[in-house]
Coordinates of N, CA, C and O in Angstrom, one line a residue:
M1440 N 94.1 83.6 -88.0 CA 94.4 83.0 -86.9 C 93.2 82.1 -86.8 O 92.0 82.4 -86.8
I1441 N 93.5 81.0 -86.2 CA 92.4 80.1 -85.8 C 92.1 79.8 -84.1 O 93.2 79.9 -83.4
I1442 N 90.7 80.0 -83.9 CA 90.3 80.2 -82.4 C 90.3 78.7 -82.2 O 89.3 78.1 -82.6
P1443 N 90.8 78.4 -81.0 CA 90.5 76.9 -80.6 C 89.3 76.9 -79.8 O 88.5 77.8 -79.0
V1444 N 88.3 75.7 -80.0 CA 87.1 75.4 -79.4 C 87.2 74.8 -78.3 O 87.7 73.7 -78.3
E1445 N 86.7 75.1 -76.8 CA 86.6 73.9 -75.7 C 85.5 73.3 -76.0 O 84.3 73.8 -76.1
L1446 N 85.7 72.1 -76.0 CA 84.7 71.0 -75.9 C 83.8 71.0 -74.3 O 82.7 70.4 -74.4
K1447 N 84.6 71.5 -73.3 CA 83.8 71.4 -72.3 C 82.5 72.4 -72.1 O 81.6 72.0 -71.2
N1448 N 82.4 73.4 -72.8 CA 81.6 74.5 -72.7 C 80.5 74.2 -73.6 O 79.7 75.1 -74.0
Q1449 N 80.5 73.3 -74.4 CA 79.5 73.0 -75.3 C 78.2 72.8 -74.9 O 77.8 72.4 -73.7
K1450 N 77.1 73.6 -75.5 CA 75.8 73.6 -75.1 C 75.0 72.5 -76.0 O 75.3 72.3 -77.4
G1451 N 73.9 71.6 -75.4 CA 73.3 70.8 -76.2 C 73.0 69.4 -75.3 O 73.5 69.5 -74.3
F1452 N 72.4 68.4 -76.1 CA 72.1 67.0 -75.6 C 73.3 66.0 -76.0 O 73.6 66.3 -77.2
S1453 N 73.7 65.0 -75.1 CA 74.6 64.3 -75.5 C 73.8 63.1 -76.2 O 72.3 63.0 -76.3
L1454 N 74.1 62.2 -76.8 CA 73.7 61.1 -77.7 C 72.8 60.3 -76.7 O 71.6 59.8 -77.0
I1455 N 73.3 59.9 -75.6 CA 72.5 59.0 -74.7 C 71.6 59.9 -74.1 O 70.3 59.2 -74.1
E1456 N 71.3 61.0 -73.7 CA 70.2 61.6 -73.4 C 69.2 61.7 -74.6 O 68.0 61.4 -74.2
V1457 N 69.4 61.6 -75.7 CA 68.5 61.8 -76.9 C 67.8 60.5 -76.9 O 66.5 60.2 -77.1
I1458 N 68.8 59.4 -76.9 CA 68.3 58.0 -77.0 C 67.3 57.4 -75.7 O 66.3 57.1 -76.0
I1459 N 67.5 58.2 -74.6 CA 66.8 57.7 -73.5 C 65.4 58.2 -73.6 O 64.5 57.9 -73.3
T1460 N 65.4 59.6 -74.1 CA 64.2 60.4 -74.2 C 63.5 59.9 -75.2 O 62.3 60.0 -75.2
L1461 N 64.2 59.5 -76.3 CA 63.3 58.7 -77.6 C 62.6 57.4 -76.9 O 61.4 57.0 -77.3
I1462 N 63.3 56.7 -76.0 CA 62.5 55.5 -75.5 C 61.5 55.6 -74.5 O 60.5 55.1 -74.6
V1463 N 61.6 56.8 -73.7 CA 60.6 57.1 -72.7 C 59.3 57.6 -73.4 O 58.2 57.1 -73.3
V1464 N 59.5 58.7 -74.6 CA 58.5 59.0 -75.3 C 57.6 57.8 -75.9 O 56.6 57.7 -76.2
S1465 N 58.6 56.7 -76.5 CA 57.9 55.8 -77.5 C 57.1 54.8 -76.4 O 56.1 54.4 -76.7
I1466 N 57.5 54.5 -75.4 CA 57.0 53.9 -74.2 C 55.5 54.6 -73.9 O 54.5 53.9 -73.9
L1467 N 55.6 56.0 -73.5 CA 54.3 56.5 -73.3 C 53.4 56.4 -74.7 O 52.3 56.6 -74.4
G1468 N 53.8 56.5 -75.6 CA 53.2 56.7 -76.7 C 52.2 55.5 -77.0 O 51.2 55.5 -77.3
A1469 N 53.0 54.2 -77.0 CA 52.5 52.7 -77.1 C 51.4 52.9 -75.8 O 50.3 52.3 -76.2
M1470 N 51.7 53.4 -74.8 CA 50.5 53.3 -73.6 C 49.3 54.0 -74.1 O 48.2 53.6 -73.9
L1471 N 49.5 55.1 -74.6 CA 48.5 56.1 -75.1 C 47.7 55.3 -76.2 O 46.3 55.7 -76.1
V1472 N 48.3 54.8 -77.1 CA 47.7 54.5 -78.3 C 46.8 53.0 -77.8 O 45.6 52.9 -78.1
S1473 N 47.2 52.2 -76.8 CA 46.5 51.2 -76.3 C 45.2 51.6 -75.6 O 44.3 51.1 -75.5
Y1474 N 45.3 52.6 -74.9 CA 44.5 53.1 -73.9 C 43.3 53.8 -74.9 O 42.2 53.3 -74.9
T1475 N 43.7 54.5 -75.9 CA 42.6 55.3 -76.6 C 42.1 54.5 -77.8 O 41.0 54.4 -78.1
G1476 N 42.8 53.3 -78.1 CA 42.4 52.4 -79.1 C 41.3 51.7 -78.5 O 40.1 51.6 -79.2
T1477 N 41.0 51.3 -77.5 CA 40.0 50.4 -76.9 C 38.9 51.6 -76.5 O 37.7 51.1 -76.8
A1478 N 39.2 52.6 -76.2 CA 37.9 53.9 -75.9 C 37.6 54.1 -77.4 O 36.5 54.3 -77.3
L1479 N 38.1 54.1 -78.4 CA 37.6 54.3 -79.6 C 36.8 53.3 -80.2 O 35.6 53.4 -80.8
E1480 N 37.0 52.0 -79.7 CA 36.4 50.9 -80.4 C 35.1 50.7 -79.5 O 34.0 50.6 -80.1
K1481 N 35.0 51.1 -78.0 CA 33.8 51.2 -77.3 C 33.0 52.2 -77.6 O 31.7 52.2 -77.2
S1482 N 33.5 53.4 -77.9 CA 32.8 54.8 -78.1 C 31.6 54.1 -79.5 O 30.6 55.1 -79.3
A1483 N 31.7 53.4 -80.4 CA 30.5 53.1 -81.2 C 29.5 52.3 -80.8 O 28.4 52.4 -81.3
Q1484 N 29.6 51.6 -79.5 CA 28.4 51.0 -79.0 C 27.2 51.8 -78.7 O 26.1 51.2 -78.9
P1485 N 27.4 52.9 -78.0 CA 26.3 53.9 -77.7 C 25.2 54.2 -79.1 O 24.0 54.1 -79.2
V1486 N 26.3 54.3 -80.3 CA 25.5 54.8 -81.4 C 24.7 53.5 -82.0 O 23.7 53.5 -82.5
A1487 N 25.5 52.4 -81.7 CA 24.8 50.8 -82.2 C 23.5 50.7 -81.4 O 22.6 50.3 -81.8
D1488 N 23.8 51.3 -80.0 CA 22.4 50.8 -79.2 C 21.4 51.9 -79.6 O 20.2 51.3 -79.5
A1489 N 21.6 52.9 -80.0 CA 20.6 54.2 -80.4 C 20.0 53.5 -81.7 O 18.9 53.9 -81.8
I1490 N 20.8 53.4 -82.6 CA 19.9 52.6 -83.9 C 19.3 51.6 -83.7 O 18.1 51.5 -84.2
D1491 N 19.6 50.5 -82.9 CA 19.1 49.2 -82.6 C 17.5 50.0 -81.7 O 16.3 49.3 -82.2
S1492 N 17.6 50.8 -80.8 CA 16.6 51.5 -80.2 C 15.4 51.9 -81.1 O 14.2 51.7 -81.0
Q1493 N 16.1 52.6 -82.1 CA 15.2 53.3 -83.1 C 14.5 52.4 -83.9 O 13.2 52.4 -84.3
S1494 N 15.2 51.3 -84.4 CA 14.5 50.0 -85.2 C 13.5 49.5 -84.4 O 12.4 49.2 -85.0
V1495 N 13.5 49.1 -83.1 CA 12.7 48.6 -82.5 C 11.4 49.4 -82.2 O 10.2 49.0 -82.4
S1496 N 11.6 50.7 -81.8 CA 10.5 51.7 -81.9 C 9.9 51.7 -83.1 O 8.4 51.8 -83.0
S1497 N 10.3 51.8 -84.3 CA 9.6 52.0 -85.6 C 8.9 50.8 -86.0 O 7.8 50.9 -86.3
C1498 N 9.4 49.6 -85.7 CA 8.8 48.3 -86.0 C 7.5 48.3 -84.9 O 6.3 48.0 -85.5
M1499 N 7.6 48.4 -84.0 CA 6.4 48.5 -82.8 C 5.4 49.6 -83.3 O 4.2 49.3 -83.3
D1500 N 6.0 50.7 -83.7 CA 5.1 51.8 -84.0 C 4.2 51.4 -85.3 O 3.2 51.8 -85.4
S1501 N 4.9 50.5 -86.5 CA 4.1 50.0 -87.4 C 3.2 49.1 -87.0 O 1.9 49.1 -87.8
I1502 N 3.3 48.4 -86.1 CA 2.4 47.1 -85.7 C 1.1 48.0 -85.0 O -0.1 47.7 -85.2
V1503 N 1.4 49.0 -84.2 CA 0.4 49.8 -83.5 C -0.6 50.6 -84.5 O -1.7 50.8 -84.5
Q1504 N 0.1 51.3 -85.6 CA -0.5 51.9 -86.8 C -1.4 51.1 -87.1 O -2.5 51.4 -87.6
Y1505 N -0.8 49.8 -87.5 CA -1.7 49.0 -88.3 C -3.0 48.5 -87.6 O -4.1 48.7 -88.0
Y1506 N -2.6 48.2 -86.4 CA -3.7 47.8 -85.4 C -4.7 49.1 -85.3 O -5.9 48.9 -85.3
R1507 N -4.6 50.1 -85.0 CA -5.1 51.5 -84.8 C -5.8 51.7 -86.1 O -7.2 51.9 -86.1
N1508 N -5.4 51.9 -87.3 CA -6.2 52.2 -88.5 C -6.4 51.1 -89.5 O -7.9 51.6 -90.0
E1509 N -6.1 50.0 -89.3 CA -6.7 49.0 -90.2 C -7.6 48.2 -89.5 O -8.6 47.5 -90.1
L1510 N -7.4 47.7 -88.4 CA -8.3 47.2 -87.5 C -9.5 47.9 -86.6 O -10.4 47.8 -86.7
F1511 N -8.8 48.6 -85.7 CA -9.6 49.6 -84.7 C -10.4 50.4 -85.3 O -11.8 50.3 -84.9
E1512 N -10.0 51.2 -86.2 CA -10.7 52.4 -86.8 C -11.8 51.8 -88.0 O -13.0 52.4 -88.1
A1513 N -11.1 51.0 -88.7 CA -11.8 50.8 -90.1 C -13.0 49.6 -89.7 O -13.9 49.7 -90.4
E1514 N -13.0 48.7 -88.9 CA -13.8 47.6 -88.6 C -15.1 48.4 -87.6 O -16.2 47.6 -87.2
G1515 N -14.9 49.5 -87.2 CA -15.8 50.2 -86.5 C -16.1 49.7 -85.2 O -15.1 49.1 -84.4
P1516 N -17.2 49.0 -84.7 CA -17.4 48.7 -83.2 C -16.7 47.3 -83.0 O -16.6 47.1 -81.8
T1517 N -16.5 46.4 -83.9 CA -15.6 45.1 -83.5 C -14.6 45.1 -84.2 O -14.3 45.6 -85.6
Y1518 N -13.5 44.5 -83.9 CA -12.2 44.3 -84.3 C -11.8 43.0 -84.0 O -11.8 42.5 -82.8
D1519 N -10.9 42.4 -84.7 CA -10.2 41.0 -84.2 C -8.7 41.2 -84.4 O -8.1 41.4 -85.4
V1520 N -8.2 40.8 -83.2 CA -6.6 40.5 -83.3 C -5.9 39.5 -83.9 O -4.8 39.2 -83.9
N1521 N -6.8 38.5 -84.3 CA -6.4 37.3 -84.9 C -5.7 37.9 -86.2 O -4.8 37.2 -86.6
E1522 N -6.2 38.7 -86.9 CA -5.9 39.4 -88.1 C -4.6 39.9 -87.9 O -3.4 39.9 -88.8
L1523 N -4.3 40.6 -86.9 CA -3.1 41.2 -86.5 C -1.9 40.2 -86.1 O -0.7 40.2 -86.9
D1524 N -2.5 38.8 -85.5 CA -1.6 37.9 -85.3 C -1.2 37.2 -86.5 O 0.2 36.7 -86.7
S1525 N -2.1 37.1 -87.5 CA -1.6 36.3 -88.9 C -0.7 37.4 -89.3 O 0.1 36.7 -90.2
R1526 N -0.8 38.6 -89.7 CA 0.1 39.4 -90.2 C 1.3 39.5 -89.7 O 2.5 39.2 -90.6
I1527 N 1.7 39.3 -88.6 CA 2.9 39.2 -87.9 C 3.4 37.7 -88.2 O 4.9 37.8 -88.6
A1528 N 2.7 36.9 -88.2 CA 3.0 35.6 -88.4 C 3.6 35.3 -89.8 O 4.6 34.6 -90.1
S1529 N 2.9 36.2 -90.7 CA 3.4 36.0 -92.3 C 4.5 36.8 -92.6 O 4.8 36.7 -93.9
G1530 N 4.9 37.7 -91.6 CA 6.0 38.4 -92.1 C 5.4 39.7 -92.8 O 6.1 40.5 -93.6
G1531 N 4.3 40.2 -92.3 CA 3.7 41.4 -93.0 C 4.2 42.7 -92.8 O 4.0 43.5 -93.1
F1532 N 5.0 42.4 -91.9 CA 6.0 43.8 -91.4 C 7.3 43.9 -91.6 O 7.9 44.8 -91.1
A1533 N 7.6 43.3 -92.7 CA 9.1 43.2 -93.0 C 9.6 44.3 -93.7 O 10.9 44.6 -93.5
A1534 N 8.8 45.2 -94.2 CA 8.8 46.3 -94.7 C 9.7 47.5 -93.8 O 10.4 48.0 -93.9
T1535 N 9.0 47.3 -92.7 CA 9.2 48.4 -91.4 C 10.3 47.7 -90.4 O 10.8 48.3 -89.5
C1536 N 10.1 46.3 -90.3 CA 10.8 45.8 -89.5 C 12.1 45.2 -89.7 O 12.1 44.2 -90.6
S1537 N 13.2 45.2 -89.4 CA 14.5 44.9 -90.1 C 14.7 43.4 -89.6 O 13.9 43.0 -88.7
A1538 N 15.2 42.6 -90.5 CA 15.7 41.2 -90.3 C 16.2 41.0 -88.8 O 16.1 39.9 -88.2
N1539 N 17.0 41.8 -88.3 CA 17.8 41.6 -86.9 C 17.0 41.8 -85.7 O 17.5 41.5 -84.6
L1540 N 15.6 42.2 -85.9 CA 14.7 42.1 -84.8 C 14.0 40.9 -84.6 O 13.7 40.2 -85.6
N1541 N 13.6 40.5 -83.4 CA 13.0 39.4 -83.2 C 11.7 39.9 -82.5 O 11.4 40.4 -81.6
I1542 N 10.4 39.5 -83.4 CA 9.1 39.8 -83.0 C 8.5 38.4 -82.5 O 8.4 37.4 -83.3
T1543 N 8.2 38.2 -81.4 CA 7.4 37.3 -80.5 C 6.0 37.6 -80.2 O 5.7 38.8 -79.8
R1544 N 5.0 36.6 -80.4 CA 3.5 36.9 -79.9 C 3.1 35.7 -79.1 O 3.5 34.9 -79.4
S1545 N 2.3 36.3 -78.1 CA 1.7 35.0 -77.5 C 0.4 35.4 -77.1 O 0.2 36.8 -76.8
W1546 N -0.5 34.7 -76.8 CA -1.8 34.9 -76.5 C -1.8 35.1 -74.8 O -1.5 34.1 -74.0
V1547 N -2.3 36.1 -74.0 CA -2.3 36.0 -72.7 C -3.7 36.4 -72.2 O -4.8 36.9 -73.2
R1548 N -4.1 36.1 -71.0 CA -5.2 36.3 -70.1 C -5.0 37.1 -69.1 O -4.2 36.7 -68.4
Y1549 N -5.8 38.4 -69.0 CA -5.8 39.0 -67.6 C -6.4 38.4 -66.5 O -7.7 37.9 -66.8
D1550 N -5.7 38.1 -65.3 CA -6.3 37.5 -64.1 C -6.6 38.7 -63.1 O -5.9 39.0 -62.5
P1551 N -8.0 39.3 -62.9 CA -8.3 40.2 -62.2 C -8.1 39.9 -60.7 O -7.7 40.6 -59.9
G1552 N -8.1 38.5 -60.3 CA -8.0 38.3 -59.0 C -6.5 38.5 -58.7 O -6.2 38.9 -57.5
S1553 N -5.6 38.2 -59.3 CA -4.0 38.2 -59.0 C -3.4 39.2 -59.5 O -2.4 39.9 -59.3
G1554 N -4.2 40.0 -60.6 CA -3.6 41.1 -61.2 C -2.4 40.6 -62.5 O -1.6 41.5 -62.8
D1555 N -2.3 39.5 -62.7 CA -1.1 38.9 -63.4 C -1.6 38.7 -64.8 O -3.1 38.6 -64.8
L1556 N -1.0 38.5 -65.9 CA -1.1 37.9 -67.2 C -0.8 36.3 -67.0 O 0.2 36.1 -66.5
A1557 N -1.6 35.7 -67.6 CA -1.5 34.2 -67.6 C -1.6 33.8 -69.0 O -1.9 34.7 -69.9
S1558 N -1.2 32.6 -69.6 CA -1.1 32.1 -70.7 C -2.7 32.0 -71.1 O -3.6 31.7 -70.4
G1559 N -2.9 32.4 -72.6 CA -4.5 32.3 -73.0 C -4.5 31.6 -74.2 O -3.6 31.2 -74.7
T1560 N -5.8 32.0 -74.9 CA -5.9 31.2 -76.0 C -6.2 32.5 -77.1 O -6.2 33.6 -76.9
S1561 N -6.7 32.1 -78.4 CA -6.8 33.2 -79.3 C -8.0 34.0 -79.2 O -8.4 35.0 -80.1
T1562 N -8.7 33.7 -78.3 CA -9.9 34.5 -77.8 C -9.6 35.7 -77.0 O -10.2 36.6 -76.4
D1563 N -8.1 35.8 -76.3 CA -7.7 36.5 -75.3 C -7.2 37.7 -76.0 O -7.2 38.0 -77.2
M1564 N -5.9 38.3 -75.2 CA -5.4 39.4 -75.8 C -3.9 39.2 -76.2 O -3.6 37.9 -75.9
L1565 N -3.4 39.7 -77.2 CA -2.4 39.4 -78.2 C -1.1 40.2 -77.4 O -1.1 41.4 -77.5
R1566 N -0.1 39.4 -77.0 CA 1.1 39.9 -76.6 C 2.0 40.1 -77.6 O 2.5 39.0 -78.0
V1567 N 2.6 41.1 -78.1 CA 3.6 41.3 -79.1 C 4.8 41.9 -78.5 O 4.6 43.2 -77.8
D1568 N 5.8 41.1 -78.6 CA 7.2 41.7 -77.9 C 8.3 41.9 -79.3 O 8.5 41.0 -80.1
V1569 N 8.9 43.0 -79.2 CA 10.0 43.3 -80.5 C 11.1 43.5 -79.6 O 11.1 44.4 -79.0
N1570 N 12.0 42.5 -80.0 CA 13.3 42.7 -79.2 C 14.7 42.8 -80.2 O 14.7 42.5 -81.1
G1571 N 15.5 43.9 -79.7 CA 16.5 44.4 -80.6 C 17.6 43.3 -80.4 O 18.1 42.7 -79.4
T1572 N 18.8 43.7 -81.0 CA 20.1 43.0 -80.7 C 20.8 43.4 -79.5 O 21.6 42.7 -79.0
S1573 N 20.4 44.8 -79.2 CA 21.2 45.1 -77.9 C 20.6 45.2 -76.6 O 20.9 45.6 -75.8
G1574 N 19.7 44.3 -76.6 CA 18.6 44.2 -75.3 C 17.5 45.2 -75.1 O 16.8 45.0 -74.4
V1575 N 17.1 45.9 -76.2 CA 15.9 46.8 -76.2 C 14.9 46.1 -76.5 O 14.9 45.3 -77.3
S1576 N 13.9 46.1 -75.8 CA 12.4 45.3 -76.1 C 11.4 46.3 -75.7 O 11.4 46.8 -75.0
Y1577 N 10.7 45.9 -76.6 CA 9.3 46.6 -76.4 C 8.2 45.6 -76.5 O 8.0 44.8 -77.1
T1578 N 7.1 45.7 -75.6 CA 6.0 45.1 -75.5 C 4.7 45.8 -75.5 O 4.5 46.9 -74.9
M1579 N 3.7 45.1 -76.3 CA 2.7 45.9 -76.4 C 1.4 44.7 -76.4 O 1.6 43.4 -76.7
I1580 N 0.3 45.1 -75.6 CA -0.8 44.1 -75.7 C -2.1 44.6 -76.2 O -2.3 45.8 -75.9
F1581 N -2.5 43.8 -77.2 CA -3.6 44.2 -78.2 C -4.7 43.2 -77.9 O -4.8 42.1 -77.3
S1582 N -5.9 43.9 -77.9 CA -7.1 43.2 -77.4 C -8.3 43.2 -78.4 O -8.4 44.4 -79.1
S1583 N -9.1 42.2 -78.6 CA -10.2 42.0 -79.4 C -11.4 43.0 -78.8 O -11.6 42.8 -77.9
K1584 N -12.4 43.4 -79.7 CA -13.5 44.0 -79.0 C -14.6 43.3 -79.8 O -14.5 43.0 -80.9
E1585 N -15.8 42.9 -79.0 CA -16.7 42.2 -79.6 C -18.0 43.1 -79.8 O -18.0 44.1 -79.2

């Protein structure tokens, strides 16, 4: 004997309910992907900034190390920062300073009256700036001793 099935008491979802649910889920998924996609792109910036900061620091450290070991201690009571200026100008720190760093140097004079640094000549102090690509900058002032 065949038992008739009543269609009114079926349990489950209709085709319209499934389609609407899929549409809502796909819209929410697209919004989530667009939001997290930009967050993932931006998350690499702090890492790049830290690497750039380390590069700038290492470069300035090598310049200071050269000044301290080769000029300051080696020459005894006198040392000349013109040699340091020449080495920077000739690219003598290329092994430790990456190509994306900008090394600038200028001669400055300290004005005790105003407490400011003014433009100077090669007999004054040497100002060295190492600038990275992310805006990180280190500045050091080197002086000669007579």
